[in-house]
XYZ file of C-alpha atoms in Angstrom:
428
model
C -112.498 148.329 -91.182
C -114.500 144.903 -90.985
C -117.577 144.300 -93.441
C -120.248 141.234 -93.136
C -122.420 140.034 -95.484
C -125.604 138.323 -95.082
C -126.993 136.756 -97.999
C -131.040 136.150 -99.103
C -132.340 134.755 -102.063
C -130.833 133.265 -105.224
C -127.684 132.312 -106.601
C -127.552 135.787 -108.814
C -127.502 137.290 -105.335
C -125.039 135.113 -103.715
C -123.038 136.507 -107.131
C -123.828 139.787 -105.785
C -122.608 139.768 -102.394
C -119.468 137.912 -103.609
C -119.266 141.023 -106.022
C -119.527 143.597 -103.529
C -117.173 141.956 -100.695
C -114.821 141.998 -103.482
C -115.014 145.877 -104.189
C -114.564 146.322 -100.252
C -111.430 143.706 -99.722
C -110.039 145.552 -102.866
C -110.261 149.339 -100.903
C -108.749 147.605 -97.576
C -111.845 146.333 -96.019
C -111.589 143.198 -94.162
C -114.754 140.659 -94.910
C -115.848 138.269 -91.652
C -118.935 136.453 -91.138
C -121.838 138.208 -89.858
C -121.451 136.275 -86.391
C -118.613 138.227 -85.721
C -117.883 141.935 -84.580
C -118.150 144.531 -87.921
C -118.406 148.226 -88.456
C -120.504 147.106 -91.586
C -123.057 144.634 -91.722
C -124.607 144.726 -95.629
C -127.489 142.759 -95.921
C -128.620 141.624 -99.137
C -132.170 140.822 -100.067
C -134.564 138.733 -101.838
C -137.885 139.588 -102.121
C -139.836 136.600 -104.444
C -141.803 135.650 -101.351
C -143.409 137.180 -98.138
C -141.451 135.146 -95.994
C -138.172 136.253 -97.716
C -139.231 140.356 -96.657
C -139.909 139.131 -93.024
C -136.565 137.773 -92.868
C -135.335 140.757 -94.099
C -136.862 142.887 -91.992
C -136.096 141.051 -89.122
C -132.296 140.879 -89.897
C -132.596 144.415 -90.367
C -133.443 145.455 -87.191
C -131.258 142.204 -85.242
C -128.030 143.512 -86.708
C -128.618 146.665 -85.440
C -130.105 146.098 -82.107
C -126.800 143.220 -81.649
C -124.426 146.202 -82.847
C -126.135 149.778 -82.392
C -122.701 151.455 -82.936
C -122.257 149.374 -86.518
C -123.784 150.447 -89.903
C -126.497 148.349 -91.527
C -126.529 148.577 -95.415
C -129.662 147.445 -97.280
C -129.462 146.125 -100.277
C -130.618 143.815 -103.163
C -134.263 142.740 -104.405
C -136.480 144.063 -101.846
C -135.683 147.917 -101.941
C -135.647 147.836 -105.361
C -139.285 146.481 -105.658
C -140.814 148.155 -102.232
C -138.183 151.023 -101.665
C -141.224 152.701 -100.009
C -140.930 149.675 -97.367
C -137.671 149.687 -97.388
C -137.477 153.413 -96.282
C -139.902 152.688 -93.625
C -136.315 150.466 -92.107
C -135.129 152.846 -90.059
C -132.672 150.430 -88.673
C -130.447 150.413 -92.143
C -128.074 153.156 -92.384
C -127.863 153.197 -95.884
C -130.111 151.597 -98.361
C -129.373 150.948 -101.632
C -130.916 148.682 -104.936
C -130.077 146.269 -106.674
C -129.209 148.160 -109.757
C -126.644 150.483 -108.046
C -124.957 147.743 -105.419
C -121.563 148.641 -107.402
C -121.905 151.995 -105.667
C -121.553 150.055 -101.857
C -117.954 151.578 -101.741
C -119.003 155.521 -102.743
C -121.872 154.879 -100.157
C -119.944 154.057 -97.072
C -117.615 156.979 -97.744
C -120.153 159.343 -97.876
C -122.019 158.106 -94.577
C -118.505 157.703 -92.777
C -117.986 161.710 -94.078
C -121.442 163.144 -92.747
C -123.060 159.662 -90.431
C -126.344 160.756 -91.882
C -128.775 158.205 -92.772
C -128.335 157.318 -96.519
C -131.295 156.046 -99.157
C -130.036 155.953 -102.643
C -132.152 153.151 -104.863
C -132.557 154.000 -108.740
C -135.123 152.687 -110.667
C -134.657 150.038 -113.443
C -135.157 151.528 -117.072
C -136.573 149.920 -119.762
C -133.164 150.072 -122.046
C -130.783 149.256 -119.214
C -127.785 147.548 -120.102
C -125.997 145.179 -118.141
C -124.410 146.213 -115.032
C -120.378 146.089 -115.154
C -119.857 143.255 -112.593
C -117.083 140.311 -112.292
C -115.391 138.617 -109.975
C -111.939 137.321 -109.176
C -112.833 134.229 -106.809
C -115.901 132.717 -105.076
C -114.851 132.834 -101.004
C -112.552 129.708 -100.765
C -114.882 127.443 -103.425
C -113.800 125.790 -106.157
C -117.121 126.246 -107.666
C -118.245 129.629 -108.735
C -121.369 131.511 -109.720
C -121.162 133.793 -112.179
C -124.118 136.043 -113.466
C -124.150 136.918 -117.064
C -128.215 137.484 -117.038
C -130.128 139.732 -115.264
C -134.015 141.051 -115.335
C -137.090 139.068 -116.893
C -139.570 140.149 -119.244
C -142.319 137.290 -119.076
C -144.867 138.237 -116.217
C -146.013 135.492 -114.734
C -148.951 136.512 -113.083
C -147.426 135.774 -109.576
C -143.995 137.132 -109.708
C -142.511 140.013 -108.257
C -138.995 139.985 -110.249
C -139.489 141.925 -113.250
C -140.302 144.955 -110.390
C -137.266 144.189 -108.644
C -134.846 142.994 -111.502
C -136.392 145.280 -114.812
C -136.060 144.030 -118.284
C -133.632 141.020 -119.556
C -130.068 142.110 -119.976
C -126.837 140.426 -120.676
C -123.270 140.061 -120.225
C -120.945 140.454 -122.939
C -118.971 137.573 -124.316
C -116.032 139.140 -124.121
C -116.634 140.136 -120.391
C -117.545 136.517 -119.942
C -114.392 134.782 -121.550
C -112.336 137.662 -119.028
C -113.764 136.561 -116.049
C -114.082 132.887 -116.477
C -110.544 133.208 -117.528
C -109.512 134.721 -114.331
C -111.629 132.725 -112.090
C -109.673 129.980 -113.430
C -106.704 130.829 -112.829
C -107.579 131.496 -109.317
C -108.340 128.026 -108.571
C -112.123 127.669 -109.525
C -113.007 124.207 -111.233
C -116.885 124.590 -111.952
C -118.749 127.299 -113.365
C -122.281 127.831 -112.954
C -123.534 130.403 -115.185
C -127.026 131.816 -113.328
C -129.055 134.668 -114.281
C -132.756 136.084 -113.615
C -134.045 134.401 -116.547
C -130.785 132.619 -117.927
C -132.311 130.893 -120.817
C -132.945 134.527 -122.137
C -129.232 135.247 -121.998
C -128.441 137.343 -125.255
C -132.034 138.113 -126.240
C -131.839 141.170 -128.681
C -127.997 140.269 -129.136
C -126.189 138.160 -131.755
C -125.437 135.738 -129.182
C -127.155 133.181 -126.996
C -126.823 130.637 -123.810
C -124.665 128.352 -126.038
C -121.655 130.492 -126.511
C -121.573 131.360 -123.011
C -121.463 127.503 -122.499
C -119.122 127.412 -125.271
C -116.251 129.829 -123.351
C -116.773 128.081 -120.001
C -115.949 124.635 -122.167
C -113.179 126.247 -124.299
C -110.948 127.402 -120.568
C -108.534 124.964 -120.236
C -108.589 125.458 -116.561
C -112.089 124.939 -116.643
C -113.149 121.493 -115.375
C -117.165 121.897 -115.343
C -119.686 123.822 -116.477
C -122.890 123.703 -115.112
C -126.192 125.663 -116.084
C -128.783 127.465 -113.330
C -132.759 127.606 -113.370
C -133.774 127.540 -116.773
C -137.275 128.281 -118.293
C -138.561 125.491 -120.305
C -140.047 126.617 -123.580
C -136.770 128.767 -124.563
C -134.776 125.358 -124.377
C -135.503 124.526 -127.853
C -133.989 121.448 -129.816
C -131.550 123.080 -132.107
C -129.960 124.466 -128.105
C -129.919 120.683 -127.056
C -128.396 119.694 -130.100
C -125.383 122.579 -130.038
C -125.102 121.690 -125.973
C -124.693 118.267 -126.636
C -121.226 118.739 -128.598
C -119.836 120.173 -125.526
C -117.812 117.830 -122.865
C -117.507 119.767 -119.833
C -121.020 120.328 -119.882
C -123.091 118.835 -116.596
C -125.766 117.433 -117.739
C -128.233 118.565 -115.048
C -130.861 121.032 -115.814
C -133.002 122.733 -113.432
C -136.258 123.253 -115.434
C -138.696 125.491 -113.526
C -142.087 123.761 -113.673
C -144.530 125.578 -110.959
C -147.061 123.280 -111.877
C -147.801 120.022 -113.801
C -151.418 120.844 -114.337
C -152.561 122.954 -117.325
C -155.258 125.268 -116.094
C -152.894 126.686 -113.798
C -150.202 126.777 -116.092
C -152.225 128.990 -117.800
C -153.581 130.907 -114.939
C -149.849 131.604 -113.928
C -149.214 132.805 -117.778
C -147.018 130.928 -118.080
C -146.066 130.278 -121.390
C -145.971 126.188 -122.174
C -148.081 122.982 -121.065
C -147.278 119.891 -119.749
C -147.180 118.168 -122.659
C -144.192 120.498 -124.111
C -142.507 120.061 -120.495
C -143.038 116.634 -120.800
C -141.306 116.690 -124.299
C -138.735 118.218 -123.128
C -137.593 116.251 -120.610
C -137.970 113.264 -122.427
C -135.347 114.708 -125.076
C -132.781 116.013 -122.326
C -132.828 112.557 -121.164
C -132.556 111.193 -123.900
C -129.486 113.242 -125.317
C -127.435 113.914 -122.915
C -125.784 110.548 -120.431
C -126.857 110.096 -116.536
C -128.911 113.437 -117.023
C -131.085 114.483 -114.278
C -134.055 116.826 -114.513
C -134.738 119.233 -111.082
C -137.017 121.393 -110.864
C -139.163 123.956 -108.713
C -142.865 123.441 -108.442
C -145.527 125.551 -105.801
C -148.664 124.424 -104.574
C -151.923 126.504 -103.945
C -151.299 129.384 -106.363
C -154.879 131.056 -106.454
C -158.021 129.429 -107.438
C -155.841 125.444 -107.686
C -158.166 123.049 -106.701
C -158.160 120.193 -105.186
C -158.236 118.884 -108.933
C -155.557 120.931 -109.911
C -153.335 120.044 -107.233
C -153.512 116.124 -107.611
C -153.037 116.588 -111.572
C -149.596 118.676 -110.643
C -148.788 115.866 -108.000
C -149.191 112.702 -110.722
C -147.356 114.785 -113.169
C -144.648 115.188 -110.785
C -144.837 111.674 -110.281
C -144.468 110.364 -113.885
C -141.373 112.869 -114.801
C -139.432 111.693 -111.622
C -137.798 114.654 -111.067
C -134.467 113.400 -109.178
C -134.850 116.734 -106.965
C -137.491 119.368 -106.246
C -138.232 122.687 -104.453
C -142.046 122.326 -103.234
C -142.982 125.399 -101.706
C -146.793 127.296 -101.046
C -147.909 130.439 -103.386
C -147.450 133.803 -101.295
C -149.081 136.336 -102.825
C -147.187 139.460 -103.977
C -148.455 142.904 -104.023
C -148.056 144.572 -107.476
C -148.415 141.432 -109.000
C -151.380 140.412 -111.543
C -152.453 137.800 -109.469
C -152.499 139.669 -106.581
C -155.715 141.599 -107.785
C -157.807 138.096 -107.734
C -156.613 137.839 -103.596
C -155.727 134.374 -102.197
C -158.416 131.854 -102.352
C -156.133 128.955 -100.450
C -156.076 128.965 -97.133
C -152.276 128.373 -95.653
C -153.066 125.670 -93.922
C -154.478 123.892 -97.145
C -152.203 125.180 -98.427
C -149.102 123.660 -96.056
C -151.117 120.314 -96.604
C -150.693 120.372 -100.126
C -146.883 120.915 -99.653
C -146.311 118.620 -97.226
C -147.752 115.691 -99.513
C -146.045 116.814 -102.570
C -142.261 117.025 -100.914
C -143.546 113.537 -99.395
C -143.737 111.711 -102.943
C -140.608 113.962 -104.353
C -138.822 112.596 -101.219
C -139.667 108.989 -102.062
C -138.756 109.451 -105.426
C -135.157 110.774 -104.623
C -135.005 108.073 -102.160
C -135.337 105.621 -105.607
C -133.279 107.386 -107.631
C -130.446 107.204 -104.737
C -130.678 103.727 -104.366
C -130.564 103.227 -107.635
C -126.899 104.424 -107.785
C -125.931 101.903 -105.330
C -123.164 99.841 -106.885
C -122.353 102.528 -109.638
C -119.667 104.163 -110.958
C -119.451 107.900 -111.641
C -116.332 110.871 -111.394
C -116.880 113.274 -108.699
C -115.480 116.562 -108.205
C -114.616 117.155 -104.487
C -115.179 120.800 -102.987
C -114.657 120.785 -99.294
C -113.885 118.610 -96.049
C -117.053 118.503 -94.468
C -115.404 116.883 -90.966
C -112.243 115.673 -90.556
C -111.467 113.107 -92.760
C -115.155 113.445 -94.554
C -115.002 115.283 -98.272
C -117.747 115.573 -100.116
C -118.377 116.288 -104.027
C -120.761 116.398 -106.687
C -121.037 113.854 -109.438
C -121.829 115.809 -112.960
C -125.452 115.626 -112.422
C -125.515 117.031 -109.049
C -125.637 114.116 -106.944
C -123.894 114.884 -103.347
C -121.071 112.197 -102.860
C -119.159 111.857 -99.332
C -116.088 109.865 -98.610
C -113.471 109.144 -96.145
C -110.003 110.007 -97.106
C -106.723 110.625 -95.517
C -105.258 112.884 -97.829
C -106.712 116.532 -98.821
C -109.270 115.429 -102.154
C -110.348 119.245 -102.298
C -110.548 120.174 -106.126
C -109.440 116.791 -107.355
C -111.883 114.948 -109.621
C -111.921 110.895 -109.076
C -113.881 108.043 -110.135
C -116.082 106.790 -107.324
C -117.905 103.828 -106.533
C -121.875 104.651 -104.458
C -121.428 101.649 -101.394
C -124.927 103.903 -99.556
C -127.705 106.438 -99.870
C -129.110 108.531 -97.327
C -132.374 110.327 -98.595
C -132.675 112.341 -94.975
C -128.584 113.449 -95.445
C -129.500 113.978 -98.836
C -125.585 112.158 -99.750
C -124.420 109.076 -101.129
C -121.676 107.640 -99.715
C -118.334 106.043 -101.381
């Protein structure tokens, strides 16, 4: 039987699908891409925005109305914070959460046994442990995700996650080692370790982010190891300082800012200010070689003013962020901030965005040109075009370049000749 996933949302869920296909290739299922004929096609969801549901919804119902004789499986973030909505999707054969996706295999057994329609999402607990989960590859990549975090416990006042992800848990050590050993052997050069709320990784344990970062370094098949989003006031010093000693680190840190301007900082609960972000940066800079800072920041979260907004934008501005995310507030139901409504209208609110990923552009357009002429070791992942590989340098910067020979997984010294800003590359 043939099985195709389509993939919303985050990196943890781009884990997840990987996750799942595996469990199906493992019982004799063959995985192809949803473009192509399936009996199965499992879509898995995200759910932090509006937008992300619609899409959902939508690719809901096109799957099925392109194959009415295929299954559609629902799964991932959005049944497991609206399973009433999710339900209402008539379209998906079997819908499932987050929580359970490990159950995808028992699932399509029992539907292929009776063809009746199939709703099974459980409910995240307060003293849930982490989910068994690992995986042997990452599709034909030599750089893998791997999720050793999952659920949040801070409550912003805007996010939906802790409803569709529960409380933080994390994966063991020794489950870690085991699958980064494995993953290594299998080919994979880079890990990125990702999680809900990664910089909470081993909270009420006797561990922390560091020895995860520590086992990645410690594989000797292990080339890179590179960290996901991270929340900024759980990156203390005494973390920089232990991170530091280790080699194989990448020193590029996504720090989530949301906004550069303190009222709605506060307003957003979350839990630093600009100044402390500010800090921050300035000591990841100034520890770690070539480090770049990226980051995700929204515009017209409820009650930002005009004030507000052009505070975020010049604090954007100073930090030079070498890459951001801009995108609009959408409010979530369930949410605290929900209750006040949504005081910015979207098309102020589109204007807002569309100035702020102006100035990040131009100041990613600087920071490429500024690499013009340098030096740096890029690992190459994939031919792009014939003849046309591209990389990443160890801070994330996209590198192409024409070779004759396959440079897929080999790491080589580079020199940037271009920049393009609207290819997002730099060329050697």
């Amino acid at each position: 039987m043939k099985a195709a996933f389509y993939t919303l949302g985050c990196k943890v869920n781009q884990y997840e699908t990987e996750y799942m296909a595996e469990l199906l290739k493992n019982a004799g299922f063959e995985i192809v891409s949803p473009g192509e004929d399936a009996d199965f096609y499992i879509i898995n969801s995200c759910t932090v925005t509006a937008t992300a549901d619609q899409k959902t919804r939508q690719n809901v119902r096109k799957f099925k109305r392109k194959h009415p004789d295929s299954a559609v499986i629902l799964t991932g973030c959005m049944p497991q914070a609206f399973p009433e909505s999710a339900n209402e999707l008539i379209q998906a054969d079997i819908v499932l959460s987050n929580k359970n996706n490990g159950d995808i295999l028992s699932l399509i057994n029992r539907y292929l046994t009776n063809k009746h329609r199939i709703v099974d999402i459980e409910k995240h607990e307060k003293n849930d442990k982490f989910g068994k989960c690992s995986i042997e590859n990452f599709g034909e990549r030599i750089r893998a995700f791997v999720k050793i975090e999952d659920g949040c416990d801070r409550f912003c006042s805007y996010c939906i996650i802790p409803m569709s992800r529960g409380r933080v848990r994390s994966k063991s050590l020794g489950d870690l080692k085991d699958e980064v050993r494995i993953l290594g052997e299998n080919g994979v050069k880079e890990i990125v370790l990702v999680g809900i709320n990664l910089s909470s990784y081993g909270k009420g344990e006797d561990f922390d982010l560091v020895d995860a970062v520590k086992i990645c370094n410690e594989d000797k098949n292990i080339m890179r190891v590179r960290l996901g989003s991270l929340e900024p006031d759980h990156i203390t010093d005494d973390v920089i300082d232990r991170l530091s000693a280790f080699d194989k680190l990448c020193p590029q840190f996504h720090i989530s800012l949301q906004s550069g301007c303190d009222t709605t900082l506060k307003n957003m609960n979350r839990h630093y200010t600009s100044d402390e972000y500010r800090g921050l940066c300035d000591k990841l800079r100034g520890t770690f070689k070539d480090a770049t800072i990226t980051t995700d920041v929204m515009v017209g979260f409820n009650e930002e003013s005009e004030e507000d907004f052009y505070k975020s934008l010049s604090f954007v501005k100073d930090i030079k962020f070498e890459k951001v995310h801009v995108f609009p507030y959408s409010q979530r139901e369930g949410t605290a901030a929900s209750k006040k409504g949504d005081s910015v209208s979207k098309s102020e609110k589109e204007r807002r965005a569309s100035i702020m990923i102006d100035e990040c552009e131009k100041i990613r357009s600087e920071y490429f040109e500024s690499l013009i002429g340098k030096e740096f070791k890029v690992l190459f992942e994939n031919e792009i075009e014939k003849g046309i590989y591209q990389g990443y340098t160890k801070n994330y910067v996209p590198v192409r370049i024409k070779s004759s020979t396959n440079l897929v997984g080999q790491e080589l010294t580079v020199k940037i000749k271009t920049a393009d800003v609207n290819s997002d590359c730099c060329f050697a």
